[in-house]
């Protein structure tokens, strides 16, 4: 039995609940994540799409196509990224870890797109580090 994980955007218009444990989380250092998140890298929890329930503010949840296969979902009121959908990983949701009410519930185990990592972002060598994607 796991306690449900909840989260929201900054303004709390969009709220959600994740109805499963989190199988994994990654730090993505790609340049799209830098632009789309406004930070040095994105921390993303990978879950099954069916386990994400938007409990409030569906009407504020807006989609922006970052690329052919990648769509960002964010709050149109405050701009907080909530999740990404990548068509290369059907049925998966990449949740923006910082939008969790308790982001410490999951610890990223993998760094991806390290070839685009900023030099001052230090990697933990206990994590799995990939130059590009996992594949
Ligand atoms: Zn908001
Ligand atoms: Zn990325």
JSON list of C-alpha atoms and ligand atoms in Angstrom, two decimals:
[
{"chain": "A", "resi": 1, "resn": "UNK", "atom": "CA", "xyz": [0.00, 0.00, 0.00]},
{"chain": "A", "resi": 2, "resn": "UNK", "atom": "CA", "xyz": [1.51, 3.29, -1.06]},
{"chain": "A", "resi": 3, "resn": "UNK", "atom": "CA", "xyz": [0.27, 6.73, -0.13]},
{"chain": "A", "resi": 4, "resn": "UNK", "atom": "CA", "xyz": [-0.99, 8.60, -3.16]},
{"chain": "A", "resi": 5, "resn": "UNK", "atom": "CA", "xyz": [1.36, 11.22, -4.50]},
{"chain": "A", "resi": 6, "resn": "UNK", "atom": "CA", "xyz": [-0.21, 14.60, -5.06]},
{"chain": "A", "resi": 7, "resn": "UNK", "atom": "CA", "xyz": [0.99, 17.72, -6.79]},
{"chain": "A", "resi": 8, "resn": "UNK", "atom": "CA", "xyz": [-0.03, 21.03, -8.22]},
{"chain": "A", "resi": 9, "resn": "UNK", "atom": "CA", "xyz": [1.16, 24.03, -10.15]},
{"chain": "A", "resi": 10, "resn": "UNK", "atom": "CA", "xyz": [2.40, 27.12, -8.33]},
{"chain": "A", "resi": 11, "resn": "UNK", "atom": "CA", "xyz": [-1.01, 28.86, -8.27]},
{"chain": "A", "resi": 12, "resn": "UNK", "atom": "CA", "xyz": [-2.76, 25.59, -7.30]},
{"chain": "A", "resi": 13, "resn": "UNK", "atom": "CA", "xyz": [-5.29, 25.87, -10.14]},
{"chain": "A", "resi": 14, "resn": "UNK", "atom": "CA", "xyz": [-4.06, 22.55, -11.55]},
{"chain": "A", "resi": 15, "resn": "UNK", "atom": "CA", "xyz": [-3.96, 19.71, -9.02]},
{"chain": "A", "resi": 16, "resn": "UNK", "atom": "CA", "xyz": [-3.31, 16.04, -9.58]},
{"chain": "A", "resi": 17, "resn": "UNK", "atom": "CA", "xyz": [-2.93, 12.70, -7.92]},
{"chain": "A", "resi": 18, "resn": "UNK", "atom": "CA", "xyz": [-0.73, 9.78, -8.97]},
{"chain": "A", "resi": 19, "resn": "UNK", "atom": "CA", "xyz": [-2.36, 6.47, -8.20]},
{"chain": "A", "resi": 20, "resn": "UNK", "atom": "CA", "xyz": [0.74, 4.27, -8.29]},
{"chain": "A", "resi": 21, "resn": "UNK", "atom": "CA", "xyz": [4.26, 4.14, -6.95]},
{"chain": "A", "resi": 22, "resn": "UNK", "atom": "CA", "xyz": [6.81, 5.98, -9.08]},
{"chain": "A", "resi": 23, "resn": "UNK", "atom": "CA", "xyz": [8.87, 3.43, -11.03]},
{"chain": "A", "resi": 24, "resn": "UNK", "atom": "CA", "xyz": [11.68, 5.83, -11.87]},
{"chain": "A", "resi": 25, "resn": "UNK", "atom": "CA", "xyz": [12.82, 9.41, -12.17]},
{"chain": "A", "resi": 26, "resn": "UNK", "atom": "CA", "xyz": [15.42, 10.95, -14.46]},
{"chain": "A", "resi": 27, "resn": "UNK", "atom": "CA", "xyz": [17.29, 14.19, -14.74]},
{"chain": "A", "resi": 28, "resn": "UNK", "atom": "CA", "xyz": [17.19, 15.34, -18.36]},
{"chain": "A", "resi": 29, "resn": "UNK", "atom": "CA", "xyz": [19.93, 17.72, -19.46]},
{"chain": "A", "resi": 30, "resn": "UNK", "atom": "CA", "xyz": [18.72, 18.21, -23.05]},
{"chain": "A", "resi": 31, "resn": "UNK", "atom": "CA", "xyz": [18.42, 21.69, -24.49]},
{"chain": "A", "resi": 32, "resn": "UNK", "atom": "CA", "xyz": [14.65, 21.41, -24.96]},
{"chain": "A", "resi": 33, "resn": "UNK", "atom": "CA", "xyz": [14.25, 20.82, -21.22]},
{"chain": "A", "resi": 34, "resn": "UNK", "atom": "CA", "xyz": [16.44, 23.83, -20.47]},
{"chain": "A", "resi": 35, "resn": "UNK", "atom": "CA", "xyz": [14.28, 26.13, -22.56]},
{"chain": "A", "resi": 36, "resn": "UNK", "atom": "CA", "xyz": [10.93, 24.60, -21.62]},
{"chain": "A", "resi": 37, "resn": "UNK", "atom": "CA", "xyz": [11.68, 24.47, -17.90]},
{"chain": "A", "resi": 38, "resn": "UNK", "atom": "CA", "xyz": [13.85, 27.57, -17.58]},
{"chain": "A", "resi": 39, "resn": "UNK", "atom": "CA", "xyz": [16.37, 25.63, -15.50]},
{"chain": "A", "resi": 40, "resn": "UNK", "atom": "CA", "xyz": [19.71, 23.87, -15.98]},
{"chain": "A", "resi": 41, "resn": "UNK", "atom": "CA", "xyz": [17.99, 20.49, -16.27]},
{"chain": "A", "resi": 42, "resn": "UNK", "atom": "CA", "xyz": [14.59, 18.89, -15.71]},
{"chain": "A", "resi": 43, "resn": "UNK", "atom": "CA", "xyz": [13.82, 16.29, -13.07]},
{"chain": "A", "resi": 44, "resn": "UNK", "atom": "CA", "xyz": [11.07, 14.07, -14.41]},
{"chain": "A", "resi": 45, "resn": "UNK", "atom": "CA", "xyz": [9.23, 11.19, -12.75]},
{"chain": "A", "resi": 46, "resn": "UNK", "atom": "CA", "xyz": [8.17, 8.59, -15.30]},
{"chain": "A", "resi": 47, "resn": "UNK", "atom": "CA", "xyz": [4.73, 7.11, -14.66]},
{"chain": "A", "resi": 48, "resn": "UNK", "atom": "CA", "xyz": [1.98, 5.43, -16.64]},
{"chain": "A", "resi": 49, "resn": "UNK", "atom": "CA", "xyz": [-0.42, 7.94, -18.12]},
{"chain": "A", "resi": 50, "resn": "UNK", "atom": "CA", "xyz": [-3.41, 6.01, -16.78]},
{"chain": "A", "resi": 51, "resn": "UNK", "atom": "CA", "xyz": [-2.11, 6.54, -13.23]},
{"chain": "A", "resi": 52, "resn": "UNK", "atom": "CA", "xyz": [-2.32, 10.32, -13.48]},
{"chain": "A", "resi": 53, "resn": "UNK", "atom": "CA", "xyz": [-5.61, 11.84, -12.35]},
{"chain": "A", "resi": 54, "resn": "UNK", "atom": "CA", "xyz": [-6.06, 15.57, -12.81]},
{"chain": "A", "resi": 55, "resn": "UNK", "atom": "CA", "xyz": [-8.23, 16.38, -9.79]},
{"chain": "A", "resi": 56, "resn": "UNK", "atom": "CA", "xyz": [-8.67, 20.11, -10.41]},
{"chain": "A", "resi": 57, "resn": "UNK", "atom": "CA", "xyz": [-8.10, 22.75, -13.06]},
{"chain": "A", "resi": 58, "resn": "UNK", "atom": "CA", "xyz": [-8.25, 20.64, -16.23]},
{"chain": "A", "resi": 59, "resn": "UNK", "atom": "CA", "xyz": [-9.35, 23.81, -18.04]},
{"chain": "A", "resi": 60, "resn": "UNK", "atom": "CA", "xyz": [-6.07, 25.53, -17.05]},
{"chain": "A", "resi": 61, "resn": "UNK", "atom": "CA", "xyz": [-3.91, 22.67, -18.28]},
{"chain": "A", "resi": 62, "resn": "UNK", "atom": "CA", "xyz": [-2.50, 23.79, -21.61]},
{"chain": "A", "resi": 63, "resn": "UNK", "atom": "CA", "xyz": [-0.41, 21.91, -24.14]},
{"chain": "A", "resi": 64, "resn": "UNK", "atom": "CA", "xyz": [2.51, 23.20, -26.14]},
{"chain": "A", "resi": 65, "resn": "UNK", "atom": "CA", "xyz": [4.19, 21.07, -28.78]},
{"chain": "A", "resi": 66, "resn": "UNK", "atom": "CA", "xyz": [7.95, 21.22, -28.13]},
{"chain": "A", "resi": 67, "resn": "UNK", "atom": "CA", "xyz": [8.71, 19.01, -31.07]},
{"chain": "A", "resi": 68, "resn": "UNK", "atom": "CA", "xyz": [7.20, 16.43, -33.35]},
{"chain": "A", "resi": 69, "resn": "UNK", "atom": "CA", "xyz": [7.07, 13.84, -30.56]},
{"chain": "A", "resi": 70, "resn": "UNK", "atom": "CA", "xyz": [7.18, 15.93, -27.43]},
{"chain": "A", "resi": 71, "resn": "UNK", "atom": "CA", "xyz": [4.35, 17.91, -25.83]},
{"chain": "A", "resi": 72, "resn": "UNK", "atom": "CA", "xyz": [4.58, 19.99, -22.69]},
{"chain": "A", "resi": 73, "resn": "UNK", "atom": "CA", "xyz": [1.54, 20.33, -20.39]},
{"chain": "A", "resi": 74, "resn": "UNK", "atom": "CA", "xyz": [1.55, 23.33, -18.10]},
{"chain": "A", "resi": 75, "resn": "UNK", "atom": "CA", "xyz": [-0.70, 25.67, -16.14]},
{"chain": "A", "resi": 76, "resn": "UNK", "atom": "CA", "xyz": [-1.87, 28.51, -18.38]},
{"chain": "A", "resi": 77, "resn": "UNK", "atom": "CA", "xyz": [-2.31, 30.76, -15.34]},
{"chain": "A", "resi": 78, "resn": "UNK", "atom": "CA", "xyz": [1.09, 30.47, -13.60]},
{"chain": "A", "resi": 79, "resn": "UNK", "atom": "CA", "xyz": [3.19, 28.62, -16.20]},
{"chain": "A", "resi": 80, "resn": "UNK", "atom": "CA", "xyz": [4.32, 25.72, -14.00]},
{"chain": "A", "resi": 81, "resn": "UNK", "atom": "CA", "xyz": [5.27, 22.67, -16.07]},
{"chain": "A", "resi": 82, "resn": "UNK", "atom": "CA", "xyz": [3.19, 19.67, -14.97]},
{"chain": "A", "resi": 83, "resn": "UNK", "atom": "CA", "xyz": [4.14, 16.89, -17.36]},
{"chain": "A", "resi": 84, "resn": "UNK", "atom": "CA", "xyz": [5.51, 16.01, -20.78]},
{"chain": "A", "resi": 85, "resn": "UNK", "atom": "CA", "xyz": [4.23, 13.40, -23.17]},
{"chain": "A", "resi": 86, "resn": "UNK", "atom": "CA", "xyz": [6.79, 11.84, -25.49]},
{"chain": "A", "resi": 87, "resn": "UNK", "atom": "CA", "xyz": [5.33, 9.77, -28.32]},
{"chain": "A", "resi": 88, "resn": "UNK", "atom": "CA", "xyz": [8.47, 7.65, -28.30]},
{"chain": "A", "resi": 89, "resn": "UNK", "atom": "CA", "xyz": [7.30, 6.31, -24.92]},
{"chain": "A", "resi": 90, "resn": "UNK", "atom": "CA", "xyz": [3.61, 5.52, -25.50]},
{"chain": "A", "resi": 91, "resn": "UNK", "atom": "CA", "xyz": [1.41, 5.49, -22.42]},
{"chain": "A", "resi": 92, "resn": "UNK", "atom": "CA", "xyz": [4.00, 7.24, -20.27]},
{"chain": "A", "resi": 93, "resn": "UNK", "atom": "CA", "xyz": [3.89, 10.62, -18.58]},
{"chain": "A", "resi": 94, "resn": "UNK", "atom": "CA", "xyz": [7.04, 12.47, -17.59]},
{"chain": "A", "resi": 95, "resn": "UNK", "atom": "CA", "xyz": [5.91, 14.34, -14.50]},
{"chain": "A", "resi": 96, "resn": "UNK", "atom": "CA", "xyz": [7.72, 17.54, -13.52]},
{"chain": "A", "resi": 97, "resn": "UNK", "atom": "CA", "xyz": [9.14, 16.43, -10.18]},
{"chain": "A", "resi": 98, "resn": "UNK", "atom": "CA", "xyz": [9.19, 19.99, -8.82]},
{"chain": "A", "resi": 99, "resn": "UNK", "atom": "CA", "xyz": [5.39, 20.13, -9.06]},
{"chain": "A", "resi": 100, "resn": "UNK", "atom": "CA", "xyz": [4.97, 17.29, -6.53]},
{"chain": "A", "resi": 101, "resn": "UNK", "atom": "CA", "xyz": [3.72, 18.41, -3.13]},
{"chain": "A", "resi": 102, "resn": "UNK", "atom": "CA", "xyz": [6.60, 16.38, -1.71]},
{"chain": "A", "resi": 103, "resn": "UNK", "atom": "CA", "xyz": [9.33, 16.15, -4.37]},
{"chain": "A", "resi": 104, "resn": "UNK", "atom": "CA", "xyz": [11.52, 14.05, -2.07]},
{"chain": "A", "resi": 105, "resn": "UNK", "atom": "CA", "xyz": [9.25, 11.00, -2.47]},
{"chain": "A", "resi": 106, "resn": "UNK", "atom": "CA", "xyz": [11.36, 9.89, -5.41]},
{"chain": "A", "resi": 107, "resn": "UNK", "atom": "CA", "xyz": [15.08, 10.20, -6.09]},
{"chain": "A", "resi": 108, "resn": "UNK", "atom": "CA", "xyz": [16.25, 10.37, -9.73]},
{"chain": "A", "resi": 109, "resn": "UNK", "atom": "CA", "xyz": [18.49, 7.41, -10.55]},
{"chain": "A", "resi": 110, "resn": "UNK", "atom": "CA", "xyz": [19.46, 8.34, -14.09]},
{"chain": "A", "resi": 111, "resn": "UNK", "atom": "CA", "xyz": [20.90, 11.33, -15.95]},
{"chain": "A", "resi": 112, "resn": "UNK", "atom": "CA", "xyz": [20.09, 11.54, -19.65]},
{"chain": "A", "resi": 113, "resn": "UNK", "atom": "CA", "xyz": [21.35, 13.78, -22.46]},
{"chain": "A", "resi": 114, "resn": "UNK", "atom": "CA", "xyz": [24.53, 14.41, -20.45]},
{"chain": "A", "resi": 115, "resn": "UNK", "atom": "CA", "xyz": [26.22, 15.59, -23.66]},
{"chain": "A", "resi": 116, "resn": "UNK", "atom": "CA", "xyz": [24.25, 18.82, -23.20]},
{"chain": "A", "resi": 117, "resn": "UNK", "atom": "CA", "xyz": [24.85, 19.07, -19.45]},
{"chain": "A", "resi": 118, "resn": "UNK", "atom": "CA", "xyz": [26.12, 22.42, -18.20]},
{"chain": "A", "resi": 119, "resn": "UNK", "atom": "CA", "xyz": [29.68, 22.07, -16.93]},
{"chain": "A", "resi": 120, "resn": "UNK", "atom": "CA", "xyz": [28.83, 23.24, -13.40]},
{"chain": "A", "resi": 121, "resn": "UNK", "atom": "CA", "xyz": [26.10, 20.61, -12.95]},
{"chain": "A", "resi": 122, "resn": "UNK", "atom": "CA", "xyz": [27.96, 17.85, -11.15]},
{"chain": "A", "resi": 123, "resn": "UNK", "atom": "CA", "xyz": [26.93, 14.25, -11.75]},
{"chain": "A", "resi": 124, "resn": "UNK", "atom": "CA", "xyz": [26.59, 11.70, -8.98]},
{"chain": "A", "resi": 125, "resn": "UNK", "atom": "CA", "xyz": [28.60, 8.68, -10.11]},
{"chain": "A", "resi": 126, "resn": "UNK", "atom": "CA", "xyz": [26.23, 6.42, -8.15]},
{"chain": "A", "resi": 127, "resn": "UNK", "atom": "CA", "xyz": [23.62, 7.31, -10.79]},
{"chain": "A", "resi": 128, "resn": "UNK", "atom": "CA", "xyz": [23.44, 5.93, -14.30]},
{"chain": "A", "resi": 129, "resn": "UNK", "atom": "CA", "xyz": [24.64, 8.58, -16.70]},
{"chain": "A", "resi": 130, "resn": "UNK", "atom": "CA", "xyz": [23.87, 8.47, -20.42]},
{"chain": "A", "resi": 131, "resn": "UNK", "atom": "CA", "xyz": [25.29, 10.81, -23.04]},
{"chain": "A", "resi": 132, "resn": "UNK", "atom": "CA", "xyz": [22.00, 10.71, -24.93]},
{"chain": "A", "resi": 133, "resn": "UNK", "atom": "CA", "xyz": [18.84, 8.76, -24.15]},
{"chain": "A", "resi": 134, "resn": "UNK", "atom": "CA", "xyz": [18.69, 5.39, -22.39]},
{"chain": "A", "resi": 135, "resn": "UNK", "atom": "CA", "xyz": [18.43, 3.55, -25.67]},
{"chain": "B", "resi": 1, "resn": "LIG", "atom": "ZN1", "xyz": [-1.10, 27.44, -11.96]},
{"chain": "B", "resi": 2, "resn": "LIG", "atom": "ZN1", "xyz": [15.05, 16.82, -21.88]}
]
